[in-house]
XYZ file of C-alpha atoms in Angstrom:
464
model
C 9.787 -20.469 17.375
C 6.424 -19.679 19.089
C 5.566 -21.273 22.160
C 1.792 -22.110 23.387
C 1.021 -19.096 25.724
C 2.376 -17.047 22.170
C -0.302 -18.821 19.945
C -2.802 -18.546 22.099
C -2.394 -14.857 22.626
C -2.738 -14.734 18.755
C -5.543 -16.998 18.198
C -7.050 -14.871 20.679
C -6.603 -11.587 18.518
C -6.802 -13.382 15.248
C -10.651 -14.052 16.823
C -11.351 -10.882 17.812
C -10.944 -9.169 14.683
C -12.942 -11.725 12.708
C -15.811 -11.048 15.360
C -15.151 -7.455 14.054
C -15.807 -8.021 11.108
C -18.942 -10.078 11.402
C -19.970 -7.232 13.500
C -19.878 -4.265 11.149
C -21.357 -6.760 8.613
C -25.007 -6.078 9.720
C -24.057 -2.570 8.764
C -23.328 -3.106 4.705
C -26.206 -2.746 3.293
C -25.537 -1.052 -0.257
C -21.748 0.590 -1.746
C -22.085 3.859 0.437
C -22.087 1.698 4.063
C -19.890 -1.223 2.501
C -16.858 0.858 0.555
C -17.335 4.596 2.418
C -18.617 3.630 5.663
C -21.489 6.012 4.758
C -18.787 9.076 4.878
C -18.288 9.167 8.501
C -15.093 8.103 9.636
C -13.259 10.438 12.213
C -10.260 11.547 12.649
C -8.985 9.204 14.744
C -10.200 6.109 12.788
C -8.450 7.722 9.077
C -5.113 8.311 11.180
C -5.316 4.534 12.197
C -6.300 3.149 9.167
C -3.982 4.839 6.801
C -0.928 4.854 9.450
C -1.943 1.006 9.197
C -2.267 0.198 5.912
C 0.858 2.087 4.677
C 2.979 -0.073 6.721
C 1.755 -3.845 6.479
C 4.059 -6.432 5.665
C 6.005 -4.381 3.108
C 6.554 -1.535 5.242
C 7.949 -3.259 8.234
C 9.551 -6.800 7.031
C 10.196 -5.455 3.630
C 11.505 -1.836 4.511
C 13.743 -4.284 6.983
C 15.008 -6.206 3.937
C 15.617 -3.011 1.946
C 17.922 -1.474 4.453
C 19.668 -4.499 4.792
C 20.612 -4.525 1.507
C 20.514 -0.554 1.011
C 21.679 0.778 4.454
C 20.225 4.100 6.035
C 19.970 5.369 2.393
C 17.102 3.613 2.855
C 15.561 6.125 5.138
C 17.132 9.133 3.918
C 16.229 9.134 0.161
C 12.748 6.592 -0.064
C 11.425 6.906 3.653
C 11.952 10.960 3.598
C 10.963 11.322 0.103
C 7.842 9.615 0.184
C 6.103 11.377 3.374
C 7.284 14.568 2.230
C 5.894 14.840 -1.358
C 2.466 13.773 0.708
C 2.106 16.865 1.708
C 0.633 18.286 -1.339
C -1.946 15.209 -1.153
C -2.753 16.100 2.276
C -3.251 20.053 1.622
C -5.170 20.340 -2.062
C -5.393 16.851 -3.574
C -7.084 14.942 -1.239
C -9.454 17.425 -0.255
C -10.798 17.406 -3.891
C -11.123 14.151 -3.458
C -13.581 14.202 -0.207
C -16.039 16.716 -1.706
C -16.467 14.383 -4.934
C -19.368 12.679 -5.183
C -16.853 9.728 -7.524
C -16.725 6.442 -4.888
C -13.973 5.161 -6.587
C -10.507 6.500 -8.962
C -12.124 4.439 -11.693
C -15.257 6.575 -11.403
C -13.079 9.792 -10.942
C -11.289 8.576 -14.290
C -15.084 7.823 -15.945
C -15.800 11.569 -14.894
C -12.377 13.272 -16.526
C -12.104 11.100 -19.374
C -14.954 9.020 -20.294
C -16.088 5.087 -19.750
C -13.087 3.834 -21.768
C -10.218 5.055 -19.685
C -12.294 4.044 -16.486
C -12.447 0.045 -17.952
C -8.797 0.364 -18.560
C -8.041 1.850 -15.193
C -10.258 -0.356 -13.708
C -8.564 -3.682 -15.183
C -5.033 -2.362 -14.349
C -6.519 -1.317 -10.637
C -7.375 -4.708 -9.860
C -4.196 -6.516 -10.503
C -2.377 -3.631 -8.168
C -4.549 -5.008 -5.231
C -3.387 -8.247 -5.039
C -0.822 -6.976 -2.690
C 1.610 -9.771 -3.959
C 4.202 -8.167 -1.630
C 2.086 -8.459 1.208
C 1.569 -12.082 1.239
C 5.364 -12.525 0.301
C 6.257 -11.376 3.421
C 3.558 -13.146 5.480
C 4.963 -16.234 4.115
C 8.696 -15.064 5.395
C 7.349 -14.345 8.657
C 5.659 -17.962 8.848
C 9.012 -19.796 7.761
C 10.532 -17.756 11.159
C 7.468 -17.834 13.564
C 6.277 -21.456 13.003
C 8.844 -23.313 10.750
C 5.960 -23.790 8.027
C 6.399 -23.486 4.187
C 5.946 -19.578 3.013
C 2.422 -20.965 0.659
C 1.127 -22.547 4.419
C 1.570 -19.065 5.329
C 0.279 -17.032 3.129
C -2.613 -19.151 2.322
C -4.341 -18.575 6.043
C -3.270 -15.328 5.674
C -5.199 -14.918 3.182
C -8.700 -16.596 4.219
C -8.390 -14.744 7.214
C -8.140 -11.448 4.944
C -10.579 -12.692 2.982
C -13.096 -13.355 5.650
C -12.774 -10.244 7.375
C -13.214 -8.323 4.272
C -16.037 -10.026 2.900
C -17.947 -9.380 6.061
C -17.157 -5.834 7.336
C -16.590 -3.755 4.542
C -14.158 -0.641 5.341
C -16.162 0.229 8.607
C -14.943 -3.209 10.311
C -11.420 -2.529 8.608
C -10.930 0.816 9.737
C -12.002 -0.868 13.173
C -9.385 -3.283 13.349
C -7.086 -1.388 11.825
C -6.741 0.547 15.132
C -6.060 -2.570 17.180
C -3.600 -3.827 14.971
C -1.920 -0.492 14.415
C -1.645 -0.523 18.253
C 0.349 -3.773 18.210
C 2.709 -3.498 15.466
C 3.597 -0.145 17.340
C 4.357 -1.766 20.461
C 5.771 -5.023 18.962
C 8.567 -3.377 16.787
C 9.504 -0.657 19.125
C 9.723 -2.796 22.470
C 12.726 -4.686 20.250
C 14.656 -2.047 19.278
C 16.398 -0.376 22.041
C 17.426 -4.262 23.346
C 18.748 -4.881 19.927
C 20.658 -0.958 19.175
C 22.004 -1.608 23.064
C 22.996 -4.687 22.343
C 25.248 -4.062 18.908
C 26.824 -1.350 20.953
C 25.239 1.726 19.259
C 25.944 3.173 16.523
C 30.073 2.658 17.061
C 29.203 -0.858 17.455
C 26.778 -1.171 14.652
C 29.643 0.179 12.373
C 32.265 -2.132 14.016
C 30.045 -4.797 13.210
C 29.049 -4.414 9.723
C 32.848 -4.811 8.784
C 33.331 -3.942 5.090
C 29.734 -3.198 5.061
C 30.104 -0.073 6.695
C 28.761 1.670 4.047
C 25.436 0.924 4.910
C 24.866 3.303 7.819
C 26.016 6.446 5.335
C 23.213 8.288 4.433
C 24.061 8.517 0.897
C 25.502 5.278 0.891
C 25.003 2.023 -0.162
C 22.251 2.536 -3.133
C 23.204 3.149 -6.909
C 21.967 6.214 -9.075
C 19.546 4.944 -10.948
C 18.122 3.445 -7.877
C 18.001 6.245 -5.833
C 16.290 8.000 -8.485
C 13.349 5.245 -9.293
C 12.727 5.502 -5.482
C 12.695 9.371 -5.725
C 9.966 9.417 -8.525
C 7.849 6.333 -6.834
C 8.021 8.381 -3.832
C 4.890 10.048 -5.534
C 3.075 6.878 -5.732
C 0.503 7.737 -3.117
C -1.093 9.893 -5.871
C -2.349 7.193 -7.876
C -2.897 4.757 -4.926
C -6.502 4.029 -4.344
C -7.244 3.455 -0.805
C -5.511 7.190 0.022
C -8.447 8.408 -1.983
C -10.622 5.885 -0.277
C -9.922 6.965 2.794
C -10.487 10.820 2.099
C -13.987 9.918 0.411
C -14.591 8.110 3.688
C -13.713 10.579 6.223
C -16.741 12.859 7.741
C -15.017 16.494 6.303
C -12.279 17.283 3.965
C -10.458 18.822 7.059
C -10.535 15.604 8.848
C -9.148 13.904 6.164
C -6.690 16.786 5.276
C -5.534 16.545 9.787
C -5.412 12.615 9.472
C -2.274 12.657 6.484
C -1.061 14.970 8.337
C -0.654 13.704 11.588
C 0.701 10.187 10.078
C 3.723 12.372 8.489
C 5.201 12.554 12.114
C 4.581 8.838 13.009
C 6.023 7.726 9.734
C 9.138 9.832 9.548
C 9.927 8.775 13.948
C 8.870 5.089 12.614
C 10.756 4.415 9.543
C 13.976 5.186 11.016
C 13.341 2.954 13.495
C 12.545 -0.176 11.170
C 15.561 1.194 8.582
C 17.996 1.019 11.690
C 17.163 -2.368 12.765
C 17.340 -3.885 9.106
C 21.258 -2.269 9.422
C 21.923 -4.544 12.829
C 20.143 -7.376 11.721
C 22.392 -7.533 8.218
C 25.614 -6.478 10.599
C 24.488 -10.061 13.024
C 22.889 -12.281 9.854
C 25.442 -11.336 6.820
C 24.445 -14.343 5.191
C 20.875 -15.107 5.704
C 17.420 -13.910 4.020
C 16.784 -10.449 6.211
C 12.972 -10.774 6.214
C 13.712 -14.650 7.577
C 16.525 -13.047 10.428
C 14.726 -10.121 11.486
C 11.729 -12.010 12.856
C 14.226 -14.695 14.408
C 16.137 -12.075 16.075
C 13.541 -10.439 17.373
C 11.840 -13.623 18.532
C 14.853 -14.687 20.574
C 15.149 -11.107 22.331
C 11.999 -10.915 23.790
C 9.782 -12.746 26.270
C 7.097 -15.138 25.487
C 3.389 -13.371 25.566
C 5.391 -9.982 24.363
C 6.919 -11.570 21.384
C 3.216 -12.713 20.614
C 2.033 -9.308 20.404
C 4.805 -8.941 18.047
C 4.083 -11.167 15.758
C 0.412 -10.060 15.897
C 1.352 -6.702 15.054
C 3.490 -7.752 12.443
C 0.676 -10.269 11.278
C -1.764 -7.207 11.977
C 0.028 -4.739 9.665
C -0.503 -7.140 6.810
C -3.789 -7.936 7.512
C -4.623 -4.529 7.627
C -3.009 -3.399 4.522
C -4.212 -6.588 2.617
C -8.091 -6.091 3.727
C -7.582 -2.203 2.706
C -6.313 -3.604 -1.265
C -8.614 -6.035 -1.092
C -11.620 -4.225 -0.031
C -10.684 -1.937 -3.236
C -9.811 -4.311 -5.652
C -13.254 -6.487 -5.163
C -15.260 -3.031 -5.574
C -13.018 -2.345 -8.617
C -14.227 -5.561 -10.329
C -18.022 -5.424 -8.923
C -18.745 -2.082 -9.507
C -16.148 -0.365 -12.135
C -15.521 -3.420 -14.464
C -18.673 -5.645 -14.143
C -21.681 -2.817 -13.617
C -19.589 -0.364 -16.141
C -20.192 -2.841 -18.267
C -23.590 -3.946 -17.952
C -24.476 -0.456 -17.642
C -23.953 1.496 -14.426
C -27.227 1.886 -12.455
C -28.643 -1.371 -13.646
C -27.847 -3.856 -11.273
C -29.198 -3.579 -7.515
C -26.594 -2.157 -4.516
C -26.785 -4.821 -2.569
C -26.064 -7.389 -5.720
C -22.953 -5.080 -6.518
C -22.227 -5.406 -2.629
C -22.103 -9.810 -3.157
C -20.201 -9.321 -6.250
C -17.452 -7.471 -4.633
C -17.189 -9.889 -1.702
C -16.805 -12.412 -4.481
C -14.143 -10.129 -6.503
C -12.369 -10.443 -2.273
C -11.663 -13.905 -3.239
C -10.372 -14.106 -6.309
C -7.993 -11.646 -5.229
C -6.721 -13.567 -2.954
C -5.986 -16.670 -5.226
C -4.466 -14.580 -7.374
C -1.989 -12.907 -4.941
C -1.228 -16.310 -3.647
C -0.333 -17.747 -7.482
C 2.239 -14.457 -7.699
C 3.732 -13.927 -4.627
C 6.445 -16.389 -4.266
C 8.103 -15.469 -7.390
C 10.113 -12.364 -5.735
C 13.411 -13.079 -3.268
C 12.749 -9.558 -1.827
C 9.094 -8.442 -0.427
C 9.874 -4.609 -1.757
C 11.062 -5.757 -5.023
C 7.336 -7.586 -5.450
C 5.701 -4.091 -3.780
C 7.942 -1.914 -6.543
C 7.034 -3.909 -9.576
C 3.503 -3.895 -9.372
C 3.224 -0.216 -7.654
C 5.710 0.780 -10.573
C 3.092 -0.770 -13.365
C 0.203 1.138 -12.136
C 2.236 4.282 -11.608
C 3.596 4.422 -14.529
C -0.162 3.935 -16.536
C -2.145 6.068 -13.845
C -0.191 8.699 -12.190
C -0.628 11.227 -15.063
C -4.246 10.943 -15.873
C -5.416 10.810 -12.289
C -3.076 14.138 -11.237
C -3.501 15.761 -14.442
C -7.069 15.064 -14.265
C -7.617 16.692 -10.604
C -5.103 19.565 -10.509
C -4.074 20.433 -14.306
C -5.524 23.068 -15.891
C -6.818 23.103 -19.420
C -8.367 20.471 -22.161
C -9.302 17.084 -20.789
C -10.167 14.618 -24.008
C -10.515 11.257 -24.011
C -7.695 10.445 -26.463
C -5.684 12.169 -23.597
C -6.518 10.031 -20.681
C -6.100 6.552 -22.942
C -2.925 7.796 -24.556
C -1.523 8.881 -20.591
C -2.252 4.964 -19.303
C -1.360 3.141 -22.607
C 2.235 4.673 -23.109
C 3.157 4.752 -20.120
C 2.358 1.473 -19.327
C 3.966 -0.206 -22.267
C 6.603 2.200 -22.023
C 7.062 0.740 -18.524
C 6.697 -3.652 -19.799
C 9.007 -2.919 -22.804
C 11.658 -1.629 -20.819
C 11.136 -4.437 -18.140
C 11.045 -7.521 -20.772
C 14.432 -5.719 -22.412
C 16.280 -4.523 -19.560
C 19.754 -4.642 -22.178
C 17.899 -1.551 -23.572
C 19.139 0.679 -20.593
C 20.442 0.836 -17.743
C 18.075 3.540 -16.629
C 15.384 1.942 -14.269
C 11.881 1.476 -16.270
C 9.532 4.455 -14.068
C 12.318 6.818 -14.649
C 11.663 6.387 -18.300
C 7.807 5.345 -18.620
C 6.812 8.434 -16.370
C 7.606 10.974 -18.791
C 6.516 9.100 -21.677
C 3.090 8.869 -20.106
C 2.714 12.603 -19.647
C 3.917 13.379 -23.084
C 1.356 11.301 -24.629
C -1.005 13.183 -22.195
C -0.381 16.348 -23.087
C -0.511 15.184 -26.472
C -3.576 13.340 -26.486
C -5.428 16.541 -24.672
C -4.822 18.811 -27.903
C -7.170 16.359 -29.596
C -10.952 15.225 -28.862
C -13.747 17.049 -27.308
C -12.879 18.823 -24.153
C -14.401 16.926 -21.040
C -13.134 19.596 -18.633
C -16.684 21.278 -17.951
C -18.122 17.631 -17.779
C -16.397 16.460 -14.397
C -17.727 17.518 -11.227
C -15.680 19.748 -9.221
């Protein structure tokens, strides 16, 4: 449990990055300032804020969970896999992205396909950035940090998300994404050569685990079907929204192109990291709720003021990734469900501006009414980044690097299939034992290919 020095430390950060935020307010003026930060972010800011927001609460807590349950396999075939197939993002696809004049992937879908498959895409986008995972494992690390109930948790959590987003718009979050990027660094590394020294290294670690010694195999410890559903969502960065965010944001393609870059080495050096330490904490906690255990174990093993920065880097991550979802998901609603349908270019910037900080909010209750329903934080993360993979993937990727016909029919028949490919196969899991994305992916680019053979080509209509 956290003392009083620890608290304050925190309410001292917690403070800071609210007065952020009310900073960077004066600065949102229309969509452009608010949702691109007027194109200007540098390098050093995109590298912080995606770095950042990849991580959160699901990256750290839940990647912790995951290799307790999953081992070093956790590392080896998601961790690798996913920064890896980035690279492609970072070297062709993003770029496009940057030199777009789309502000969001609905308006990217509105220019490939047409104003249906934007609503659709839209609708589907907003549910994704609830970030149910997010808050699931806020409310984890509340049960360990302060002995309160996991809704106590994530409920400030999320005002204080809420707040910050409201006011500063992804300027302010890029801002304090650096801070708290800075502290979940520090907080997570400072515990893990104690801990690795302590379980006796690796020899120890393996001595330890007992007849879970499987876990520290590379291979090991994950089934088939498993490994392969985390192979294929490796590749869920292309059809994540604040990746393309941040490239529209940042002041050059290059810079944005550098920035992925450079967060492929502090990923790969990090993950294994986090990965190891789920290993020791399921070797000393057998028995108990990882998420729950890691935060009490690293509580114990460090000193009070550093295990505050801990927590606020832990606290930080999720705040940063949450604000980043949010931020989208409120724009989504304001501008790419709400103006789409009144008629884009009818309503006022700065009223599209107040609708998204209200679309902020609702996001939040609605993450909070979800969360809770998952044991594991990834498992939450998976099913809803599964959903929109499954129904988006195609059509976005298709739509920016496939060559040919682009129709219409193509881009509804992409997101519909795949998507109820994906539910049917969820709601009747007795139909397979195949996991759902390994299914509902190529479904959804069947009916792509499909649908492009028929309808007037768009191709020539999207700006390049």
């Amino acid at each position: 449990m956290l003392g009083f020095v620890d608290n304050v430390i925190i309410l001292f950060f917690m403070m800071l990055i609210l007065g952020i935020g009310y900073y960077f307010s004066k600065t949102a003026k229309d969509m452009e300032s608010y949702y691109l930060a007027n194109r200007s972010l540098p390098w050093s800011l995109v590298v912080g804020t995606l770095a950042a927001s990849w991580y959160g609460g699901i990256g750290v807590v839940g990647t912790v969970g995951y290799a307790a349950v999953y081992g070093i396999s956790t590392w080896t075939i998601w961790s690798i896999g996913a920064h890896l197939v980035r690279m492609p993002l970072a070297l062709w696809v993003g770029p496009r992205i940057q030199i777009r004049t789309d502000i969001t992937v609905p308006d990217l879908l509105e220019s490939l396909y047409g104003r249906k498959v934007a609503l659709i895409g839209a609708i589907m986008m907003f549910f994704v950035c609830a970030q149910i995972g997010e808050i699931t494992a806020v409310g984890y690390i509340g049960q360990a940090a302060w002995g309160v109930s996991n809704v106590t948790a994530g409920t400030i959590m999320v005002i204080i998300v809420v707040v910050l987003t409201v006011l500063g718009g992804l300027m302010g979050v890029a801002v304090t994404d650096m801070i708290m990027f800075f502290c979940m660094v520090f907080g997570v590394t400072m515990v893990f050569p104690g801990l690795f020294t302590q379980i006796g290294g690796w020899e120890g670690l393996r001595q330890a685990l007992g007849e879970n010694v499987g876990l520290v195999d590379p291979t090991g410890g994950m089934g088939f079907w498993k490994a392969v559903m985390l192979v294929i969502f490796c590749f869920s960065p292309y059809a994540d929204p604040t990746f393309y965010q941040r490239f529209s944001a940042s002041n050059s393609p290059k810079v944005g192109r550098r920035a992925l870059l450079t967060c492929f080495c502090i990923w790969i050096a990090f993950d294994i990291v986090i990965c190891t330490t789920g290993v020791i904490v399921k070797a000393l906690h057998p028995e108990a709720q990882p998420e729950v255990a890691y935060v009490q174990v690293v509580l114990a093993n460090l000193p009070v003021g550093v295990r505050a920065l801990f927590i606020v880097g832990l606290v930080g991550a999720i705040i940063s990734t949450l604000d980043s979802y949010y931020l989208v998901g409120g724009t989504t609603l304001a501008n790419d469900i709400y103006a789409r349908y009144k008629g884009v270019g009818t309503l006022p910037q700065k009223t599209i501006v107040n609708y998204t900080r209200g679309a902020v909010v609702l996001l939040g209750v609605i993450g909070l009414s979800l969360a809770f329903r998952f044991t594991l934080v990834y498992d939450a993360f998976l099913f809803v980044g599964s959903i929109w993979m499954s129904a988006a993937f195609v059509p976005i990727v298709g739509g920016l690097v496939g060559k040919g016909r682009k129709t219409e029919l193509g881009g509804l028949m992409g997101m519909l299939v795949g998507g109820a490919t994906f539910g049917i196969l969820k709601v009747f899991p007795d139909i397979t034992v195949i996991e759902p994305l390994v299914l509902s992916l190529p479904a959804s680019f069947v009916a792509w290919y499909i649908g492009n053979r028929f309808g007037v080509d768009r191709s020539d209509l999207s700006v390049r």
